[in-house]
Amino acid sequence: MLTEVRDAVCIVHGPSGCVHHNFSLLHATLLANDRLEVPRLLSTGLTENDIIFGGEEALEEAIARGLSLSPAPAAVFVLSTCIVETIGDDTEAVCAKARGVPVIAVPTAGFLGGVFETGVKNALSAVASLARPAPAAEKTLSANLVGEKNLEYGVDENAAEIARLLSRLGIGINLRFVRGIGTEDVGRLGSAAVNVLREPALRPVGEDLRRRFNTPYVDSFPAGLAGTRRFLEEAGRVCGIDASAAVEEERAYQAEMLSRFSEIAGSRVCFRSPHPMLETDPDAVAVCTECTEALNLTVDPDGAAIPFPYPAPVGTAGTRRMLHRWSVLIRGKERK
């Protein structure tokens, strides 16, 4: 996530293997999304000697190396690892030294009870520390998209769908926090009228941003058709906008979209888990049930095998893409 602050450098404070794992994952995912980029990701490369006697000197050297890069970074984020938390390095004290560029410690060691989401929350809070509250007069009728899943397939399509929906209410997009932005862009974080969180797990981040910038939030991207209409109602309520016309426009838009799939109406389907190791997403089940009823499909063990989407489709556009996949699978079953 922090590598999406394009003019920043990220330093993983730990052994080289820790950064290798992250770099490999990021690089492969970027290539899969046709982004030919190399993440600006450095490592302190702690050795056994550093682990025994402390790694703060190695961190100082890595920060100096990061600041010497060309182009020079506008910010440096230092991510802690399990090993430096174990040996007790004072990462925050090292980062707090004046260097002319913000160097921000991000606690991301998970072995002390944190989970993946904890690291995401800490990362978002770290980036938010670069912004300052905007005066009320500088607030605009716009939204921040908070906590997008940058490794998620369709991340940009999902953002475009949220932008389309909010435009029905006259609300623009202020900032994608954090995706494809610069350090200077973060300064606009407090000027939005509403924050739209990617998922409910980010509510603590929403509360943090509310405290910092007095910005209310909608706690999730919408899933499915009814969920999309509720999203419009909630965004309108938060921003003091009557959303009734926008909701009816979206309802008509959804009806027209469903009519395009009339050829699969009445078909037999059988829903299955997308993967044996994945738990079924309740939101995905609800969306599938909604679409099954809307298209008068019959759930039958011998029907076309339809995997539950993971994650649940975002908005009307995401639901349309899901139904297109259903159509392909149903027609394939019928041809056999």
Short mmCIF file of C-alpha atoms in Angstrom, two decimals:
data_model
loop_
_atom_site.label_atom_id
_atom_site.label_comp_id
_atom_site.label_asym_id
_atom_site.label_seq_id
_atom_site.Cartn_x
_atom_site.Cartn_y
_atom_site.Cartn_z
CA MET A 1 0.00 0.00 0.00
CA LEU A 2 2.70 2.51 0.96
CA THR A 3 4.50 1.94 -2.33
CA GLU A 4 1.45 3.60 -3.93
CA VAL A 5 2.76 6.92 -2.61
CA ARG A 6 4.76 7.35 -5.78
CA ASP A 7 7.37 9.85 -4.59
CA ALA A 8 8.09 8.06 -1.30
CA VAL A 9 10.53 5.31 -0.39
CA CYS A 10 9.64 2.36 1.83
CA ILE A 11 12.23 0.72 4.05
CA VAL A 12 11.57 -2.67 5.59
CA HIS A 13 13.53 -2.78 8.84
CA GLY A 14 14.50 -6.41 9.18
CA PRO A 15 16.41 -9.23 7.48
CA SER A 16 16.62 -9.22 3.68
CA GLY A 17 14.15 -12.09 3.40
CA CYS A 18 11.34 -9.89 4.72
CA VAL A 19 11.67 -7.36 1.92
CA HIS A 20 12.26 -10.09 -0.67
CA HIS A 21 8.83 -11.56 0.09
CA ASN A 22 7.12 -8.18 -0.25
CA PHE A 23 9.05 -7.12 -3.34
CA SER A 24 8.31 -10.39 -5.15
CA LEU A 25 4.59 -10.15 -4.37
CA LEU A 26 4.34 -6.50 -5.42
CA HIS A 27 6.39 -6.95 -8.58
CA ALA A 28 4.40 -9.99 -9.72
CA THR A 29 1.09 -8.27 -9.03
CA LEU A 30 2.12 -5.09 -10.81
CA LEU A 31 3.14 -7.10 -13.87
CA ALA A 32 -0.17 -8.99 -13.77
CA ASN A 33 -1.91 -5.61 -13.95
CA ASP A 34 0.27 -4.36 -16.83
CA ARG A 35 2.16 -1.95 -14.59
CA LEU A 36 5.83 -2.20 -15.52
CA GLU A 37 7.14 -0.66 -12.32
CA VAL A 38 9.78 -1.49 -9.75
CA PRO A 39 8.62 -0.69 -6.19
CA ARG A 40 10.88 1.73 -4.31
CA LEU A 41 11.43 -0.73 -1.52
CA LEU A 42 14.65 -0.99 0.49
CA SER A 43 15.81 -3.26 3.30
CA THR A 44 18.00 -2.66 6.31
CA GLY A 45 19.27 -6.20 5.67
CA LEU A 46 19.82 -7.06 9.32
CA THR A 47 22.51 -9.65 9.98
CA GLU A 48 22.96 -11.91 13.00
CA ASN A 49 25.31 -9.32 14.47
CA ASP A 50 22.64 -6.60 14.14
CA ILE A 51 20.06 -8.85 15.74
CA ILE A 52 22.33 -9.50 18.71
CA PHE A 53 23.61 -5.96 19.23
CA GLY A 54 20.73 -3.93 17.78
CA GLY A 55 19.75 -2.79 14.31
CA GLU A 56 19.31 0.96 14.79
CA GLU A 57 22.62 1.77 13.09
CA ALA A 58 21.59 -0.32 10.09
CA LEU A 59 18.32 1.61 9.99
CA GLU A 60 20.18 4.94 10.03
CA GLU A 61 22.27 3.76 7.08
CA ALA A 62 19.21 2.57 5.15
CA ILE A 63 17.42 5.88 5.68
CA ALA A 64 20.49 7.76 4.43
CA ARG A 65 20.61 5.45 1.41
CA GLY A 66 16.94 6.04 0.71
CA LEU A 67 17.30 9.81 0.93
CA SER A 68 20.20 9.71 -1.53
CA LEU A 69 18.13 8.07 -4.26
CA SER A 70 17.33 9.95 -7.45
CA PRO A 71 14.75 11.33 -7.71
CA ALA A 72 14.92 12.23 -4.06
CA PRO A 73 11.95 10.94 -2.05
CA ALA A 74 9.42 13.35 -0.61
CA ALA A 75 8.82 10.99 2.32
CA VAL A 76 10.23 7.79 3.79
CA PHE A 77 8.15 5.09 5.45
CA VAL A 78 9.90 2.62 7.74
CA LEU A 79 8.07 -0.66 8.27
CA SER A 80 9.00 -2.67 11.34
CA THR A 81 9.23 -6.46 11.33
CA CYS A 82 8.84 -9.12 13.97
CA ILE A 83 12.57 -9.39 14.61
CA VAL A 84 13.12 -5.68 15.36
CA GLU A 85 10.15 -5.66 17.71
CA THR A 86 11.65 -8.69 19.46
CA ILE A 87 15.09 -7.14 19.95
CA GLY A 88 13.59 -3.80 20.99
CA ASP A 89 14.94 -1.38 18.37
CA ASP A 90 13.53 2.11 18.96
CA THR A 91 12.42 2.59 15.37
CA GLU A 92 10.29 5.63 16.17
CA ALA A 93 13.20 7.46 17.80
CA VAL A 94 15.45 6.86 14.81
CA CYS A 95 12.74 8.05 12.42
CA ALA A 96 11.98 11.15 14.50
CA LYS A 97 15.37 12.75 13.85
CA ALA A 98 15.27 15.90 11.71
CA ARG A 99 16.31 15.19 8.13
CA GLY A 100 14.37 17.76 6.12
CA VAL A 101 12.06 15.03 4.79
CA PRO A 102 9.39 13.25 6.85
CA VAL A 103 10.56 9.80 7.93
CA ILE A 104 7.61 7.94 9.40
CA ALA A 105 7.68 4.74 11.43
CA VAL A 106 4.91 2.26 10.60
CA PRO A 107 4.41 -0.59 13.13
CA THR A 108 3.76 -3.65 10.99
CA ALA A 109 5.12 -6.51 13.10
CA GLY A 110 2.25 -8.95 13.42
CA PHE A 111 3.58 -11.58 15.79
CA LEU A 112 2.50 -9.68 18.92
CA GLY A 113 -1.18 -10.18 18.18
CA GLY A 114 -1.76 -8.04 15.12
CA VAL A 115 -3.24 -9.35 11.89
CA PHE A 116 -2.98 -8.23 8.27
CA GLU A 117 -5.73 -5.63 8.75
CA THR A 118 -3.79 -4.12 11.65
CA GLY A 119 -0.87 -3.40 9.34
CA VAL A 120 -3.22 -1.83 6.78
CA LYS A 121 -4.73 0.44 9.44
CA ASN A 122 -1.29 1.45 10.70
CA ALA A 123 -0.13 2.20 7.16
CA LEU A 124 -3.14 4.40 6.41
CA SER A 125 -2.69 6.27 9.69
CA ALA A 126 0.98 6.79 8.88
CA VAL A 127 0.20 8.38 5.52
CA ALA A 128 -2.58 10.47 7.07
CA SER A 129 -0.02 12.01 9.42
CA LEU A 130 1.34 13.92 6.41
CA ALA A 131 -1.92 15.89 6.11
CA ARG A 132 -3.32 18.72 8.19
CA PRO A 133 -6.98 19.54 8.93
CA ALA A 134 -8.56 21.75 6.29
CA PRO A 135 -10.50 24.87 7.36
CA ALA A 136 -14.25 24.45 6.95
CA ALA A 137 -14.20 26.95 4.09
CA GLU A 138 -11.85 24.66 2.14
CA LYS A 139 -14.09 21.59 2.35
CA THR A 140 -15.37 20.50 -1.05
CA LEU A 141 -18.29 18.30 -2.09
CA SER A 142 -16.00 15.38 -2.77
CA ALA A 143 -15.04 11.99 -1.40
CA ASN A 144 -11.87 10.15 -0.50
CA LEU A 145 -11.71 6.45 -1.37
CA VAL A 146 -9.98 4.96 1.66
CA GLY A 147 -8.15 1.65 1.85
CA GLU A 148 -8.59 0.31 -1.66
CA LYS A 149 -7.17 -3.18 -2.04
CA ASN A 150 -4.33 -2.40 -4.39
CA LEU A 151 -3.62 -6.07 -5.13
CA GLU A 152 -7.28 -6.78 -5.86
CA TYR A 153 -8.29 -7.70 -9.39
CA GLY A 154 -10.49 -4.91 -10.73
CA VAL A 155 -9.35 -2.28 -8.22
CA ASP A 156 -9.54 0.53 -10.79
CA GLU A 157 -12.89 -0.68 -12.13
CA ASN A 158 -14.26 -0.62 -8.58
CA ALA A 159 -13.02 2.93 -8.07
CA ALA A 160 -14.61 3.99 -11.35
CA GLU A 161 -17.92 2.51 -10.20
CA ILE A 162 -17.82 4.44 -6.93
CA ALA A 163 -17.03 7.61 -8.88
CA ARG A 164 -20.02 6.94 -11.17
CA LEU A 165 -22.36 6.40 -8.25
CA LEU A 166 -21.22 9.45 -6.32
CA SER A 167 -21.55 11.58 -9.45
CA ARG A 168 -25.31 10.91 -9.30
CA LEU A 169 -25.22 12.93 -6.08
CA GLY A 170 -22.94 15.61 -7.47
CA ILE A 171 -20.00 14.32 -5.40
CA GLY A 172 -16.57 14.13 -7.03
CA ILE A 173 -13.50 12.13 -6.07
CA ASN A 174 -10.97 14.09 -4.04
CA LEU A 175 -8.32 11.45 -3.36
CA ARG A 176 -7.71 7.73 -3.69
CA PHE A 177 -6.14 7.09 -0.32
CA VAL A 178 -3.79 5.35 -1.00
CA ARG A 179 -3.42 4.57 -4.72
CA GLY A 180 -1.23 6.31 -7.28
CA ILE A 181 -0.77 9.53 -5.33
CA GLY A 182 2.11 11.78 -4.36
CA THR A 183 3.09 13.05 -0.94
CA GLU A 184 1.79 16.51 -1.81
CA ASP A 185 -1.61 15.05 -2.75
CA VAL A 186 -2.04 13.75 0.80
CA GLY A 187 -2.42 17.35 1.90
CA ARG A 188 -5.92 17.30 0.35
CA LEU A 189 -7.04 14.45 2.58
CA GLY A 190 -8.93 16.68 5.00
CA SER A 191 -10.77 18.70 2.36
CA ALA A 192 -13.29 16.00 1.35
CA ALA A 193 -16.87 15.98 2.61
CA VAL A 194 -16.93 12.22 3.12
CA ASN A 195 -14.60 9.23 3.29
CA VAL A 196 -15.73 6.03 1.59
CA LEU A 197 -14.05 3.01 3.19
CA ARG A 198 -13.30 -0.06 1.10
CA GLU A 199 -14.72 -2.41 3.73
CA PRO A 200 -16.18 -2.34 7.25
CA ALA A 201 -12.93 -3.67 8.75
CA LEU A 202 -11.54 -0.18 8.17
CA ARG A 203 -13.98 1.52 10.54
CA PRO A 204 -11.16 2.27 13.01
CA VAL A 205 -9.44 4.15 10.19
CA GLY A 206 -12.68 5.98 9.45
CA GLU A 207 -12.92 7.00 13.10
CA ASP A 208 -9.28 8.09 13.11
CA LEU A 209 -9.83 10.29 10.05
CA ARG A 210 -13.01 11.67 11.60
CA ARG A 211 -11.04 12.73 14.68
CA ARG A 212 -8.22 14.22 12.63
CA PHE A 213 -10.24 16.02 9.95
CA ASN A 214 -13.87 16.02 11.14
CA THR A 215 -14.80 13.99 8.06
CA PRO A 216 -17.70 11.51 8.30
CA TYR A 217 -17.52 8.20 6.48
CA VAL A 218 -19.50 5.54 4.66
CA ASP A 219 -18.17 2.24 5.95
CA SER A 220 -17.97 0.16 2.77
CA PHE A 221 -18.06 0.04 -0.99
CA PRO A 222 -21.51 -1.27 -2.00
CA ALA A 223 -22.11 -4.92 -2.87
CA GLY A 224 -24.87 -5.94 -5.27
CA LEU A 225 -27.93 -4.08 -6.49
CA ALA A 226 -29.89 -3.27 -3.34
CA GLY A 227 -26.59 -2.56 -1.59
CA THR A 228 -25.76 0.00 -4.26
CA ARG A 229 -29.02 1.84 -3.72
CA ARG A 230 -28.44 1.82 0.04
CA PHE A 231 -24.96 3.21 -0.58
CA LEU A 232 -26.44 6.17 -2.46
CA GLU A 233 -28.88 6.79 0.37
CA GLU A 234 -26.12 6.66 2.98
CA ALA A 235 -23.73 8.89 1.04
CA GLY A 236 -26.53 11.37 0.51
CA ARG A 237 -27.46 11.32 4.19
CA VAL A 238 -23.87 11.89 5.31
CA CYS A 239 -23.44 14.80 2.89
CA GLY A 240 -26.88 16.32 3.50
CA ILE A 241 -28.14 15.53 -0.01
CA ASP A 242 -31.56 14.20 -0.95
CA ALA A 243 -30.64 10.95 -2.71
CA SER A 244 -34.16 9.86 -3.73
CA ALA A 245 -33.80 10.89 -7.39
CA ALA A 246 -30.36 9.28 -7.64
CA VAL A 247 -31.70 6.05 -6.14
CA GLU A 248 -34.55 5.87 -8.66
CA GLU A 249 -32.18 6.60 -11.54
CA GLU A 250 -29.93 3.78 -10.37
CA ARG A 251 -32.90 1.43 -9.94
CA ALA A 252 -33.90 2.04 -13.57
CA TYR A 253 -30.29 1.59 -14.68
CA GLN A 254 -30.14 -1.74 -12.84
CA ALA A 255 -33.40 -2.95 -14.40
CA GLU A 256 -32.03 -2.18 -17.85
CA MET A 257 -28.81 -4.02 -16.99
CA LEU A 258 -30.70 -7.11 -15.83
CA SER A 259 -32.72 -7.14 -19.05
CA ARG A 260 -29.50 -7.82 -20.97
CA PHE A 261 -29.30 -11.22 -19.28
CA SER A 262 -32.81 -12.36 -20.16
CA GLU A 263 -31.37 -15.30 -22.13
CA ILE A 264 -30.27 -17.02 -18.90
CA ALA A 265 -33.53 -16.36 -17.03
CA GLY A 266 -34.99 -19.58 -15.65
CA SER A 267 -31.70 -21.49 -15.93
CA ARG A 268 -30.50 -23.96 -13.31
CA VAL A 269 -27.42 -23.09 -11.29
CA CYS A 270 -25.40 -24.57 -8.45
CA PHE A 271 -23.30 -22.24 -6.31
CA ARG A 272 -19.93 -23.39 -5.01
CA SER A 273 -17.04 -22.02 -2.99
CA PRO A 274 -14.47 -20.25 -5.18
CA HIS A 275 -11.68 -22.21 -3.48
CA PRO A 276 -11.54 -24.95 -0.82
CA MET A 277 -9.43 -22.71 1.45
CA LEU A 278 -11.70 -19.66 1.17
CA GLU A 279 -14.66 -19.09 3.43
CA THR A 280 -17.77 -17.98 1.59
CA ASP A 281 -18.31 -14.23 1.86
CA PRO A 282 -21.79 -13.52 3.31
CA ASP A 283 -22.07 -10.42 1.12
CA ALA A 284 -21.32 -12.54 -1.94
CA VAL A 285 -24.02 -15.03 -0.93
CA ALA A 286 -26.52 -12.20 -0.53
CA VAL A 287 -25.67 -10.78 -3.96
CA CYS A 288 -26.00 -14.21 -5.59
CA THR A 289 -29.36 -14.77 -3.90
CA GLU A 290 -30.53 -11.35 -5.06
CA CYS A 291 -29.53 -12.00 -8.68
CA THR A 292 -30.94 -15.53 -8.63
CA GLU A 293 -34.33 -14.14 -7.66
CA ALA A 294 -34.13 -11.23 -10.12
CA LEU A 295 -33.44 -13.59 -13.04
CA ASN A 296 -35.75 -16.37 -11.82
CA LEU A 297 -32.90 -18.88 -11.70
CA THR A 298 -33.33 -22.27 -10.06
CA VAL A 299 -30.73 -23.57 -7.62
CA ASP A 300 -30.18 -27.22 -8.50
CA PRO A 301 -27.25 -29.58 -7.69
CA ASP A 302 -27.16 -30.50 -11.38
CA GLY A 303 -27.19 -26.90 -12.56
CA ALA A 304 -24.31 -24.93 -14.02
CA ALA A 305 -21.51 -24.66 -11.45
CA ILE A 306 -21.23 -21.02 -10.41
CA PRO A 307 -18.46 -20.01 -7.97
CA PHE A 308 -19.41 -17.48 -5.34
CA PRO A 309 -17.56 -14.26 -6.19
CA TYR A 310 -14.66 -13.32 -3.96
CA PRO A 311 -14.82 -10.60 -2.92
CA ALA A 312 -18.44 -9.58 -3.47
CA PRO A 313 -18.97 -7.53 -6.66
CA VAL A 314 -18.86 -3.77 -6.20
CA GLY A 315 -21.88 -1.80 -7.33
CA THR A 316 -24.02 -2.32 -10.39
CA ALA A 317 -20.99 -2.54 -12.68
CA GLY A 318 -19.42 -5.29 -10.59
CA THR A 319 -22.71 -7.18 -10.58
CA ARG A 320 -22.92 -6.86 -14.36
CA ARG A 321 -19.43 -8.35 -14.75
CA MET A 322 -20.42 -11.19 -12.41
CA LEU A 323 -23.57 -11.93 -14.42
CA HIS A 324 -21.57 -11.97 -17.62
CA ARG A 325 -19.41 -14.74 -16.14
CA TRP A 326 -22.56 -16.58 -15.08
CA SER A 327 -23.89 -16.32 -18.63
CA VAL A 328 -20.72 -17.87 -20.04
CA LEU A 329 -20.85 -20.75 -17.54
CA ILE A 330 -24.56 -21.40 -18.06
CA ARG A 331 -24.26 -21.44 -21.85
CA GLY A 332 -21.25 -23.73 -21.57
CA LYS A 333 -23.25 -26.15 -19.43
CA GLU A 334 -26.15 -26.10 -21.89
CA ARG A 335 -23.87 -26.93 -24.83
CA LYS A 336 -22.59 -30.10 -23.16
#
